[in-house]
């Protein structure tokens, strides 16, 4: 309690002093407090941060008390009412586990290895990763990752490679240390060695400085330390050590962080820096505020430095005033942040990096093991070295006594205060003319009689055992399924938490900023935060979708379609447009013969190429990403090539493994993309491999090439227009004899550039052929997606004379709809006439988006009808080019055109009218709409946020609709008995306080049994359409429920259409 009082007095004193100083500065006043405190009446008053004190308890206080006690109390603590306090507790490795298990600490600041251990055994969530500030040789480096170094003396010619470590004396700080131990152990394992048994002696010094000193003194042959440790080490006189006396082996080439070369030599891969994490018992409201405060340290410290410059010289005050800040950045907070970062030797904190690759390394080397007997994870403790020994496969650990005396027996000394092991594992000996029983060789003449007698009994019992074979088989299958599910859940738990943390923290900043007036200089920060949220959620979406696809592919549940695929337009161009980005140093090349067509599943092949192309784009610093197709020995081959850093040799064998460790230096991949690619290619009866002989031609960037042999022959050569006709005989005869009418011929130009935007290859080819019948001289290009259309139009205002735009285009991920593409084109200043296309009547939505015309699908197959459509488009273009035409003229021409049409319902002319009405702006349903009759809706979902979002979305389409909400199936049944609803949306899986929770399908059955007549739409994140329809639902929608007005309106119309389909012949429902 005295500590808390001292902290409070310190904060008050600093606040008073800093406020007085700021009042004296010209034009600067103390910042107001702007946050709304959280209610902490149900929370404890003091929260403890456990700090792993690798340099001793006193050093831990000196370096981090400012951060985890003073700073957190002054920031995160003040966001509660009443305020809460934070205190630091130094821990060694053993007490870290004990206090985490007992709940004596709430947060931990530890090295990555220790965090992985605590997360495995007790559960923890990483909140932020540290960017360390390393001052070396007069230069300062801010680094979020570090590596491990394998060092020896420069004159040791007998030690050149990792294999030379066999039979040598190796020294590391700890068996549980990461940069001085586990990283190097993994490198030895990758080289086919045993870190525990191959050395003559393995010494643990507990301190990296002692490793360097022992290496220079000749006590050790090889030392394991973290990167930059050598550069920061000093000799007995306090001078930097002579680095020319030391050499580093197994130096990794091309290591980068954020595409910037890593400044130090490393013998291993790079892993994330230390992090702060909350244990599972900490409420989200507390961990969220701690996370936000830690992510602000760097900005506050920079503000403090700028403020000090202003105090020293007023000419710098303008810079200080211009810097972005939150309104809680008071002078005392800035001072605390600056002191904390200086003492803690860090520059800032960032949203947590992924620690999955580290966890995989620890499992592979045996530092974390799964105990099958109680289905738990256990991490080795360095305090008990014997229990931490993980022997190589086929070997066993010696007895504790033999391990303790192992070095003495071999005549090797162990220094005072050190822990040492010497060959602690052994190979079980081979018994000759005998059998090994519990380590003893028992002669056959003793063993066989003892065995033969029970054989008869065993045989009889075995007959009975056959009866239980199937049950045991089922048990094994269940265990295997449980194991797979556990691995899947653990992977998701690791990989989803970090991007979620990033999104949550960014949203805190956004919410803080929008509470007040948004200044121009804060817009960049808002955009950056929005990008963090978007990219984090996109990462999670991609991860979950890919994992589900992997599971479906593994279980042969994925059904492949047989589409006609144009490799150029349907596969390469959409992928190229999705990975293309402005302001990058590389280009996206597409090299594909025109007219290369195959049969296959278009979406899945698109998914394969997009996965590979995005993987390449992530690594390329300069040069290219190339998508190429070629027919080799009669088979279509696809190539994805790049000029990136290439794939490390040690990762090539496991390139397509499930949950593969990320190939990039940031460890930000999902770990399932390439595994999914291999499975999809296999399902398509093709094969994929890495071309190891490929070289990009760029210096220092060898690149990578992945080759896919589809094992398919190209489809038969298409006709001259690129489409083998499948139209009916009557239309074919009409096309063969058609001549353009004279009055039409005069209105259509001889030269015109047309863009057809549709995801259906056949429909594009048919439209191309029909247009060519009317005007053979026109140039026609194709795009299979909205993104490809934007890429084709580029920055030109009228790259095409006409654009035909389909509304709904499928892709491997959410892609632009036609109306969204139209809006994007208009926002870029594209003036080309655009005609919207859809099988649904989307006249209004295309008009609002900025299209000039709309045509109800199908595309006109009658050349006379097509002539009328083309003439109408050019009339509209001419009207747009003549500013004298007013709205009245446009309306009259539109009416004339509609009257002359054979089908007025499908020939609608858009008016160039500026709509200011609310109905157009947010998409309200007009009185003539089918959905206008919906008066009441029931939303059933246990997630309150999803219910509120769904309600908001429905209100944008139906502002007067009555909406009720239910958080459980039981509540929904009660409401439907008391009220009538037009539509019920119901989730499948909902939690409840009842002993047995009703699933959505259970509720639907009960509703139908009780006579509920409402239209019911089932909802789930998994594919549950069949079970919902069997239960009595009318429709099924994959979550989330669409919030966009266009999509939501289409869904409501679809649901209502099911009522008509299910009506009886009398027309009664």
Tab-separated table of C-alpha atoms in Angstrom, residues 78-495:
chain	number	residue	atom	x	y	z
A	78	UNK	CA	-6.459	6.386	-14.744
A	79	UNK	CA	-8.922	5.043	-17.308
A	80	UNK	CA	-10.898	3.386	-14.502
A	81	UNK	CA	-13.178	4.857	-11.879
A	82	UNK	CA	-11.950	4.490	-9.237
A	83	UNK	CA	-8.384	4.343	-10.638
A	84	UNK	CA	-6.382	1.136	-10.375
A	85	UNK	CA	-2.677	0.652	-9.720
A	86	UNK	CA	0.024	-1.451	-11.342
A	87	UNK	CA	3.118	-2.902	-9.669
A	88	UNK	CA	6.165	-4.861	-10.854
A	89	UNK	CA	7.215	-8.223	-9.498
A	90	UNK	CA	10.621	-9.621	-10.605
A	91	UNK	CA	10.691	-13.362	-11.272
A	92	UNK	CA	13.206	-16.042	-12.089
A	93	UNK	CA	12.306	-18.792	-14.504
A	94	UNK	CA	11.033	-21.167	-11.814
A	95	UNK	CA	8.945	-18.584	-9.914
A	96	UNK	CA	7.504	-17.410	-13.243
A	97	UNK	CA	5.745	-20.752	-13.619
A	98	UNK	CA	4.747	-20.951	-9.965
A	99	UNK	CA	3.265	-17.443	-9.821
A	100	UNK	CA	1.533	-17.818	-13.192
A	101	UNK	CA	-0.090	-21.078	-12.060
A	102	UNK	CA	-1.167	-19.562	-8.723
A	103	UNK	CA	-2.486	-16.340	-10.267
A	104	UNK	CA	-0.010	-14.228	-8.283
A	105	UNK	CA	0.748	-12.200	-11.421
A	106	UNK	CA	-1.736	-10.801	-13.917
A	107	UNK	CA	0.579	-9.785	-16.739
A	108	UNK	CA	3.996	-11.081	-17.773
A	109	UNK	CA	6.901	-9.389	-19.540
A	110	UNK	CA	9.127	-12.255	-20.643
A	111	UNK	CA	11.309	-13.505	-23.443
A	112	UNK	CA	9.468	-15.193	-26.331
A	113	UNK	CA	10.486	-18.668	-25.220
A	114	UNK	CA	9.046	-18.164	-21.747
A	115	UNK	CA	5.855	-16.635	-23.167
A	116	UNK	CA	5.352	-19.674	-25.382
A	117	UNK	CA	5.749	-21.899	-22.320
A	118	UNK	CA	3.270	-19.950	-20.171
A	119	UNK	CA	0.787	-19.790	-23.035
A	120	UNK	CA	1.048	-23.561	-23.512
A	121	UNK	CA	0.619	-24.521	-19.870
A	122	UNK	CA	-1.608	-21.866	-18.334
A	123	UNK	CA	-3.036	-19.749	-21.139
A	124	UNK	CA	-1.933	-16.212	-21.978
A	125	UNK	CA	-2.650	-13.609	-24.665
A	126	UNK	CA	0.128	-11.533	-26.172
A	127	UNK	CA	-0.826	-7.839	-26.112
A	128	UNK	CA	2.171	-6.108	-27.693
A	129	UNK	CA	5.684	-6.836	-28.916
A	130	UNK	CA	8.677	-4.717	-27.995
A	131	UNK	CA	10.878	-2.842	-30.448
A	132	UNK	CA	14.269	-2.935	-28.751
A	133	UNK	CA	16.699	-0.065	-29.067
A	134	UNK	CA	20.231	-1.390	-29.508
A	135	UNK	CA	23.141	1.073	-29.327
A	136	UNK	CA	26.115	-0.530	-31.033
A	137	UNK	CA	29.284	1.096	-32.305
A	138	UNK	CA	27.875	4.617	-32.119
A	139	UNK	CA	24.752	3.657	-34.065
A	140	UNK	CA	21.210	3.019	-32.843
A	141	UNK	CA	19.041	0.215	-34.179
A	142	UNK	CA	15.342	-0.242	-33.465
A	143	UNK	CA	14.599	-3.948	-33.943
A	144	UNK	CA	11.499	-6.059	-33.384
A	145	UNK	CA	13.293	-9.363	-33.997
A	146	UNK	CA	16.592	-10.958	-33.077
A	147	UNK	CA	18.558	-14.080	-33.869
A	148	UNK	CA	21.087	-16.460	-32.380
A	149	UNK	CA	24.849	-16.512	-32.940
A	150	UNK	CA	27.182	-19.532	-32.991
A	151	UNK	CA	30.617	-18.058	-32.218
A	152	UNK	CA	34.111	-19.479	-31.903
A	153	UNK	CA	37.625	-18.076	-31.938
A	154	UNK	CA	38.876	-16.918	-35.309
A	155	UNK	CA	41.953	-19.182	-35.095
A	156	UNK	CA	39.902	-22.363	-34.676
A	157	UNK	CA	40.368	-23.796	-38.150
A	158	UNK	CA	38.805	-27.063	-36.961
A	159	UNK	CA	35.429	-25.360	-36.503
A	160	UNK	CA	33.959	-24.142	-39.801
A	161	UNK	CA	30.439	-25.599	-39.930
A	162	UNK	CA	27.746	-26.763	-37.534
A	163	UNK	CA	28.836	-30.381	-38.060
A	164	UNK	CA	32.220	-29.426	-36.564
A	165	UNK	CA	30.517	-28.867	-33.180
A	166	UNK	CA	30.503	-32.626	-32.593
A	167	UNK	CA	32.853	-33.503	-29.739
A	168	UNK	CA	33.360	-29.845	-28.714
A	169	UNK	CA	32.603	-27.970	-25.507
A	170	UNK	CA	29.578	-25.730	-26.119
A	171	UNK	CA	28.340	-22.973	-23.818
A	172	UNK	CA	24.926	-21.268	-23.640
A	173	UNK	CA	23.179	-19.128	-21.059
A	174	UNK	CA	20.331	-21.553	-20.367
A	175	UNK	CA	18.568	-24.558	-21.830
A	176	UNK	CA	15.376	-22.478	-21.672
A	177	UNK	CA	16.977	-19.360	-23.182
A	178	UNK	CA	16.017	-18.449	-26.729
A	179	UNK	CA	18.820	-16.339	-28.215
A	180	UNK	CA	21.460	-18.131	-26.178
A	181	UNK	CA	20.298	-21.721	-26.439
A	182	UNK	CA	17.174	-22.862	-28.197
A	183	UNK	CA	17.751	-21.035	-31.503
A	184	UNK	CA	21.174	-22.640	-31.872
A	185	UNK	CA	19.884	-26.036	-30.737
A	186	UNK	CA	17.341	-25.930	-33.567
A	187	UNK	CA	20.092	-25.050	-36.052
A	188	UNK	CA	22.057	-28.118	-34.905
A	189	UNK	CA	18.956	-30.283	-35.224
A	190	UNK	CA	18.318	-28.982	-38.760
A	191	UNK	CA	21.883	-30.011	-39.582
A	192	UNK	CA	21.143	-33.580	-38.451
A	193	UNK	CA	22.859	-33.289	-35.071
A	194	UNK	CA	21.811	-33.755	-31.466
A	195	UNK	CA	22.458	-30.628	-29.433
A	196	UNK	CA	22.338	-32.629	-26.205
A	197	UNK	CA	24.406	-35.702	-27.062
A	198	UNK	CA	26.829	-34.786	-29.869
A	199	UNK	CA	28.889	-32.174	-27.963
A	200	UNK	CA	31.649	-33.327	-25.654
A	201	UNK	CA	30.148	-31.095	-23.003
A	202	UNK	CA	27.191	-28.709	-22.918
A	203	UNK	CA	27.638	-25.895	-20.361
A	204	UNK	CA	24.947	-23.506	-19.092
A	205	UNK	CA	26.396	-20.331	-17.540
A	206	UNK	CA	23.096	-18.501	-16.683
A	207	UNK	CA	24.564	-15.358	-18.263
A	208	UNK	CA	25.523	-14.480	-21.842
A	209	UNK	CA	28.381	-12.272	-20.676
A	210	UNK	CA	29.979	-15.325	-19.069
A	211	UNK	CA	29.582	-17.206	-22.351
A	212	UNK	CA	31.590	-14.532	-24.193
A	213	UNK	CA	34.228	-14.337	-21.447
A	214	UNK	CA	34.656	-18.119	-21.307
A	215	UNK	CA	34.974	-18.255	-25.096
A	216	UNK	CA	37.721	-15.605	-25.124
A	217	UNK	CA	39.499	-17.287	-22.174
A	218	UNK	CA	39.515	-20.631	-23.982
A	219	UNK	CA	37.221	-22.356	-21.478
A	220	UNK	CA	34.700	-23.164	-24.225
A	221	UNK	CA	35.194	-24.146	-27.849
A	222	UNK	CA	31.929	-22.553	-29.004
A	223	UNK	CA	29.542	-20.020	-27.476
A	224	UNK	CA	25.844	-19.463	-28.129
A	225	UNK	CA	24.662	-15.860	-27.700
A	226	UNK	CA	22.006	-13.583	-29.159
A	227	UNK	CA	22.692	-11.173	-32.003
A	228	UNK	CA	24.442	-7.891	-31.008
A	229	UNK	CA	25.761	-9.453	-27.755
A	230	UNK	CA	29.315	-9.637	-29.134
A	231	UNK	CA	29.194	-6.032	-30.344
A	232	UNK	CA	28.044	-4.845	-26.895
A	233	UNK	CA	30.467	-6.983	-24.833
A	234	UNK	CA	33.397	-5.415	-23.000
A	235	UNK	CA	36.665	-6.804	-21.654
A	236	UNK	CA	37.929	-6.633	-18.071
A	237	UNK	CA	39.072	-3.021	-18.601
A	238	UNK	CA	35.675	-1.901	-19.836
A	239	UNK	CA	36.704	-1.627	-23.484
A	240	UNK	CA	34.820	-3.257	-26.403
A	241	UNK	CA	36.187	-6.728	-27.127
A	242	UNK	CA	38.274	-7.271	-30.245
A	243	UNK	CA	35.783	-8.769	-32.708
A	244	UNK	CA	38.589	-9.819	-35.039
A	245	UNK	CA	39.386	-12.590	-32.553
A	246	UNK	CA	35.957	-14.153	-33.063
A	247	UNK	CA	34.225	-15.687	-36.050
A	248	UNK	CA	30.577	-16.619	-36.556
A	249	UNK	CA	29.647	-19.830	-38.320
A	250	UNK	CA	26.505	-20.760	-40.273
A	251	UNK	CA	25.792	-17.084	-41.073
A	252	UNK	CA	22.324	-16.713	-42.628
A	253	UNK	CA	22.199	-14.647	-45.814
A	254	UNK	CA	19.514	-12.153	-46.756
A	255	UNK	CA	17.851	-11.744	-43.357
A	256	UNK	CA	15.514	-8.739	-43.349
A	257	UNK	CA	12.910	-7.054	-41.166
A	258	UNK	CA	10.209	-5.228	-43.098
A	259	UNK	CA	12.422	-5.688	-46.166
A	260	UNK	CA	15.292	-3.829	-44.463
A	261	UNK	CA	18.512	-5.862	-44.099
A	262	UNK	CA	19.138	-7.127	-40.556
A	263	UNK	CA	22.208	-5.233	-39.262
A	264	UNK	CA	23.966	-8.107	-37.449
A	265	UNK	CA	25.275	-11.511	-38.468
A	266	UNK	CA	23.013	-14.316	-37.282
A	267	UNK	CA	23.493	-18.078	-37.370
A	268	UNK	CA	19.756	-18.722	-37.112
A	269	UNK	CA	16.396	-17.447	-38.305
A	270	UNK	CA	14.971	-14.339	-36.626
A	271	UNK	CA	12.299	-14.503	-33.936
A	272	UNK	CA	10.101	-11.787	-32.315
A	273	UNK	CA	11.377	-9.695	-29.400
A	274	UNK	CA	10.072	-9.778	-25.829
A	275	UNK	CA	6.369	-9.140	-25.318
A	276	UNK	CA	3.846	-8.266	-22.648
A	277	UNK	CA	0.948	-10.691	-22.226
A	278	UNK	CA	-2.118	-11.012	-20.030
A	279	UNK	CA	-2.945	-14.270	-18.305
A	280	UNK	CA	-6.324	-15.815	-19.009
A	281	UNK	CA	-7.901	-14.711	-15.710
A	282	UNK	CA	-7.466	-10.992	-16.531
A	283	UNK	CA	-10.718	-9.324	-17.709
A	284	UNK	CA	-10.673	-8.023	-21.285
A	285	UNK	CA	-11.444	-4.489	-20.120
A	286	UNK	CA	-8.176	-4.385	-18.141
A	287	UNK	CA	-5.942	-6.117	-20.697
A	288	UNK	CA	-7.359	-3.849	-23.447
A	289	UNK	CA	-6.393	-0.686	-21.553
A	290	UNK	CA	-2.917	-2.051	-20.802
A	291	UNK	CA	-2.479	-2.922	-24.463
A	292	UNK	CA	-3.535	0.564	-25.575
A	293	UNK	CA	-1.184	2.212	-23.078
A	294	UNK	CA	1.781	0.092	-24.186
A	295	UNK	CA	1.149	0.873	-27.855
A	296	UNK	CA	1.231	4.605	-26.998
A	297	UNK	CA	4.610	4.608	-25.218
A	298	UNK	CA	6.608	5.342	-28.356
A	299	UNK	CA	4.417	8.253	-29.471
A	300	UNK	CA	4.389	9.755	-25.976
A	301	UNK	CA	8.171	9.447	-25.730
A	302	UNK	CA	8.620	11.228	-29.065
A	303	UNK	CA	6.292	13.985	-27.870
A	304	UNK	CA	8.326	14.319	-24.672
A	305	UNK	CA	11.542	14.753	-26.645
A	306	UNK	CA	9.919	17.368	-28.890
A	307	UNK	CA	8.585	19.190	-25.839
A	308	UNK	CA	12.032	19.268	-24.275
A	309	UNK	CA	13.452	20.796	-27.482
A	310	UNK	CA	10.743	23.434	-27.283
A	311	UNK	CA	11.691	24.197	-23.683
A	312	UNK	CA	15.349	24.483	-24.659
A	313	UNK	CA	14.755	26.631	-27.733
A	314	UNK	CA	11.379	28.234	-28.669
A	315	UNK	CA	12.103	27.890	-32.400
A	316	UNK	CA	11.222	24.181	-32.056
A	317	UNK	CA	7.837	24.878	-30.447
A	318	UNK	CA	6.031	24.890	-33.803
A	319	UNK	CA	7.198	21.331	-34.424
A	320	UNK	CA	5.971	20.272	-31.001
A	321	UNK	CA	2.566	21.879	-31.482
A	322	UNK	CA	2.176	20.294	-34.947
A	323	UNK	CA	2.718	16.742	-33.710
A	324	UNK	CA	-0.337	14.462	-33.528
A	325	UNK	CA	-1.400	13.449	-30.032
A	326	UNK	CA	-4.315	12.124	-28.055
A	327	UNK	CA	-5.832	14.518	-25.564
A	328	UNK	CA	-4.606	12.404	-22.638
A	329	UNK	CA	-0.971	13.075	-23.574
A	330	UNK	CA	-0.392	15.316	-20.580
A	331	UNK	CA	3.138	16.492	-19.715
A	332	UNK	CA	3.475	14.041	-16.824
A	333	UNK	CA	2.510	11.131	-19.049
A	334	UNK	CA	5.006	12.234	-21.687
A	335	UNK	CA	7.788	12.440	-19.114
A	336	UNK	CA	6.959	9.019	-17.705
A	337	UNK	CA	6.939	7.505	-21.205
A	338	UNK	CA	10.324	9.008	-22.049
A	339	UNK	CA	11.872	7.778	-18.789
A	340	UNK	CA	10.322	4.330	-19.247
A	341	UNK	CA	11.606	3.821	-22.792
A	342	UNK	CA	15.093	5.054	-21.901
A	343	UNK	CA	15.415	2.801	-18.842
A	344	UNK	CA	13.851	-0.179	-20.627
A	345	UNK	CA	16.080	0.218	-23.706
A	346	UNK	CA	13.218	0.125	-26.171
A	347	UNK	CA	11.873	2.634	-28.673
A	348	UNK	CA	8.209	1.602	-28.787
A	349	UNK	CA	5.714	-1.247	-28.764
A	350	UNK	CA	3.711	-2.622	-31.678
A	351	UNK	CA	0.670	-4.925	-32.022
A	352	UNK	CA	1.786	-8.408	-31.127
A	353	UNK	CA	3.774	-10.356	-33.695
A	354	UNK	CA	3.065	-14.024	-34.341
A	355	UNK	CA	4.852	-16.470	-32.009
A	356	UNK	CA	3.598	-19.554	-33.852
A	357	UNK	CA	6.909	-20.265	-35.600
A	358	UNK	CA	8.681	-20.143	-32.231
A	359	UNK	CA	6.138	-22.527	-30.732
A	360	UNK	CA	6.659	-24.934	-33.640
A	361	UNK	CA	10.429	-24.783	-33.106
A	362	UNK	CA	10.051	-25.571	-29.404
A	363	UNK	CA	7.813	-28.543	-30.099
A	364	UNK	CA	10.200	-29.877	-32.761
A	365	UNK	CA	13.182	-29.692	-30.401
A	366	UNK	CA	11.306	-31.141	-27.418
A	367	UNK	CA	11.293	-27.998	-25.251
A	368	UNK	CA	7.487	-28.154	-25.224
A	369	UNK	CA	5.898	-31.587	-25.185
A	370	UNK	CA	2.370	-32.907	-25.235
A	371	UNK	CA	1.581	-35.325	-22.415
A	372	UNK	CA	-0.951	-37.809	-23.688
A	373	UNK	CA	-1.828	-39.225	-20.298
A	374	UNK	CA	-3.623	-36.043	-19.210
A	375	UNK	CA	-3.796	-34.216	-22.574
A	376	UNK	CA	-1.734	-31.257	-21.362
A	377	UNK	CA	1.325	-29.349	-22.573
A	378	UNK	CA	4.486	-29.170	-20.518
A	379	UNK	CA	7.456	-26.844	-20.920
A	380	UNK	CA	10.906	-27.657	-19.618
A	381	UNK	CA	12.213	-25.781	-16.573
A	382	UNK	CA	15.858	-24.818	-16.569
A	383	UNK	CA	15.937	-25.133	-12.772
A	384	UNK	CA	15.595	-28.909	-13.212
A	385	UNK	CA	18.115	-29.677	-15.948
A	386	UNK	CA	17.681	-33.449	-15.830
A	387	UNK	CA	13.950	-33.218	-16.583
A	388	UNK	CA	14.722	-30.857	-19.484
A	389	UNK	CA	16.905	-33.317	-21.383
A	390	UNK	CA	15.220	-34.374	-24.630
A	391	UNK	CA	17.073	-37.303	-26.203
A	392	UNK	CA	17.180	-37.917	-29.968
A	393	UNK	CA	14.892	-40.493	-31.522
A	394	UNK	CA	16.005	-44.057	-30.767
A	395	UNK	CA	17.947	-43.026	-27.660
A	396	UNK	CA	17.079	-43.020	-23.974
A	397	UNK	CA	18.016	-40.718	-21.124
A	398	UNK	CA	20.511	-42.104	-18.630
A	399	UNK	CA	19.649	-42.346	-14.959
A	400	UNK	CA	19.877	-39.150	-12.900
A	401	UNK	CA	22.982	-40.455	-11.123
A	402	UNK	CA	24.730	-41.260	-14.398
A	403	UNK	CA	23.880	-37.837	-15.832
A	404	UNK	CA	25.098	-36.033	-12.709
A	405	UNK	CA	28.440	-37.885	-12.808
A	406	UNK	CA	28.722	-38.006	-16.599
A	407	UNK	CA	31.249	-35.172	-17.041
A	408	UNK	CA	33.391	-36.315	-14.087
A	409	UNK	CA	33.456	-39.880	-15.469
A	410	UNK	CA	34.761	-38.502	-18.787
A	411	UNK	CA	37.389	-36.346	-17.058
A	412	UNK	CA	35.732	-33.052	-17.995
A	413	UNK	CA	35.361	-30.355	-15.355
A	414	UNK	CA	32.315	-28.141	-14.842
A	415	UNK	CA	33.009	-24.569	-13.749
A	416	UNK	CA	31.731	-23.193	-10.459
A	417	UNK	CA	28.113	-22.032	-10.688
A	418	UNK	CA	27.588	-23.707	-14.065
A	419	UNK	CA	25.319	-26.588	-15.050
A	420	UNK	CA	26.900	-29.182	-17.338
A	421	UNK	CA	25.907	-32.360	-19.157
A	422	UNK	CA	28.084	-34.781	-21.082
A	423	UNK	CA	26.405	-37.272	-23.434
A	424	UNK	CA	23.346	-37.800	-21.191
A	425	UNK	CA	21.618	-40.140	-23.666
A	426	UNK	CA	22.418	-43.705	-24.719
A	427	UNK	CA	21.382	-46.188	-27.376
A	428	UNK	CA	19.830	-49.360	-25.939
A	429	UNK	CA	22.280	-52.223	-26.474
A	430	UNK	CA	21.578	-55.081	-28.889
A	431	UNK	CA	21.014	-58.482	-27.274
A	432	UNK	CA	22.549	-61.536	-29.066
A	433	UNK	CA	20.752	-64.923	-28.679
A	434	UNK	CA	18.588	-63.215	-26.128
A	435	UNK	CA	15.823	-60.663	-25.831
A	436	UNK	CA	15.849	-57.204	-24.181
A	437	UNK	CA	13.544	-57.197	-21.163
A	438	UNK	CA	13.570	-53.881	-19.250
A	439	UNK	CA	17.165	-53.264	-20.321
A	440	UNK	CA	18.351	-56.797	-19.503
A	441	UNK	CA	19.239	-59.500	-22.050
A	442	UNK	CA	17.241	-62.642	-21.203
A	443	UNK	CA	18.452	-65.879	-22.991
A	444	UNK	CA	15.942	-67.512	-25.334
A	445	UNK	CA	16.016	-70.817	-23.380
A	446	UNK	CA	14.621	-68.920	-20.426
A	447	UNK	CA	12.372	-66.560	-22.355
A	448	UNK	CA	10.609	-69.004	-24.729
A	449	UNK	CA	9.151	-71.446	-22.143
A	450	UNK	CA	7.849	-68.516	-20.189
A	451	UNK	CA	6.096	-67.295	-23.303
A	452	UNK	CA	4.766	-70.475	-24.966
A	453	UNK	CA	2.582	-71.513	-22.044
A	454	UNK	CA	0.494	-68.339	-22.066
A	455	UNK	CA	0.204	-68.394	-25.868
A	456	UNK	CA	-2.696	-70.821	-25.840
A	457	UNK	CA	-4.547	-68.741	-23.320
A	458	UNK	CA	-3.787	-65.599	-25.279
A	459	UNK	CA	-5.034	-67.239	-28.500
A	460	UNK	CA	-8.386	-68.109	-26.914
A	461	UNK	CA	-8.731	-64.673	-25.403
A	462	UNK	CA	-7.741	-63.201	-28.737
A	463	UNK	CA	-10.750	-64.834	-30.385
A	464	UNK	CA	-12.963	-62.991	-27.991
A	465	UNK	CA	-10.921	-59.886	-28.589
A	466	UNK	CA	-11.936	-59.885	-32.252
A	467	UNK	CA	-15.434	-59.016	-31.139
A	468	UNK	CA	-14.120	-55.760	-29.755
A	469	UNK	CA	-12.044	-54.918	-32.813
A	470	UNK	CA	-14.548	-52.562	-34.353
A	471	UNK	CA	-15.098	-50.735	-31.093
A	472	UNK	CA	-11.346	-50.278	-30.665
A	473	UNK	CA	-11.108	-49.096	-34.242
A	474	UNK	CA	-13.785	-46.537	-33.531
A	475	UNK	CA	-11.892	-45.422	-30.447
A	476	UNK	CA	-8.721	-44.970	-32.487
A	477	UNK	CA	-10.597	-42.981	-35.098
A	478	UNK	CA	-12.144	-40.838	-32.405
A	479	UNK	CA	-8.730	-40.194	-30.852
A	480	UNK	CA	-7.319	-39.292	-34.246
A	481	UNK	CA	-10.225	-36.929	-34.893
A	482	UNK	CA	-9.767	-35.394	-31.448
A	483	UNK	CA	-6.060	-34.927	-32.139
A	484	UNK	CA	-6.768	-33.228	-35.471
A	485	UNK	CA	-9.358	-31.006	-33.850
A	486	UNK	CA	-6.965	-30.127	-31.033
A	487	UNK	CA	-4.230	-29.209	-33.500
A	488	UNK	CA	-6.690	-27.097	-35.459
A	489	UNK	CA	-7.963	-25.340	-32.335
A	490	UNK	CA	-4.448	-24.693	-31.055
A	491	UNK	CA	-3.382	-23.273	-34.393
A	492	UNK	CA	-6.393	-20.961	-34.509
A	493	UNK	CA	-5.852	-19.914	-30.890
A	494	UNK	CA	-2.279	-18.913	-31.695
A	495	UNK	CA	-2.812	-17.216	-35.027
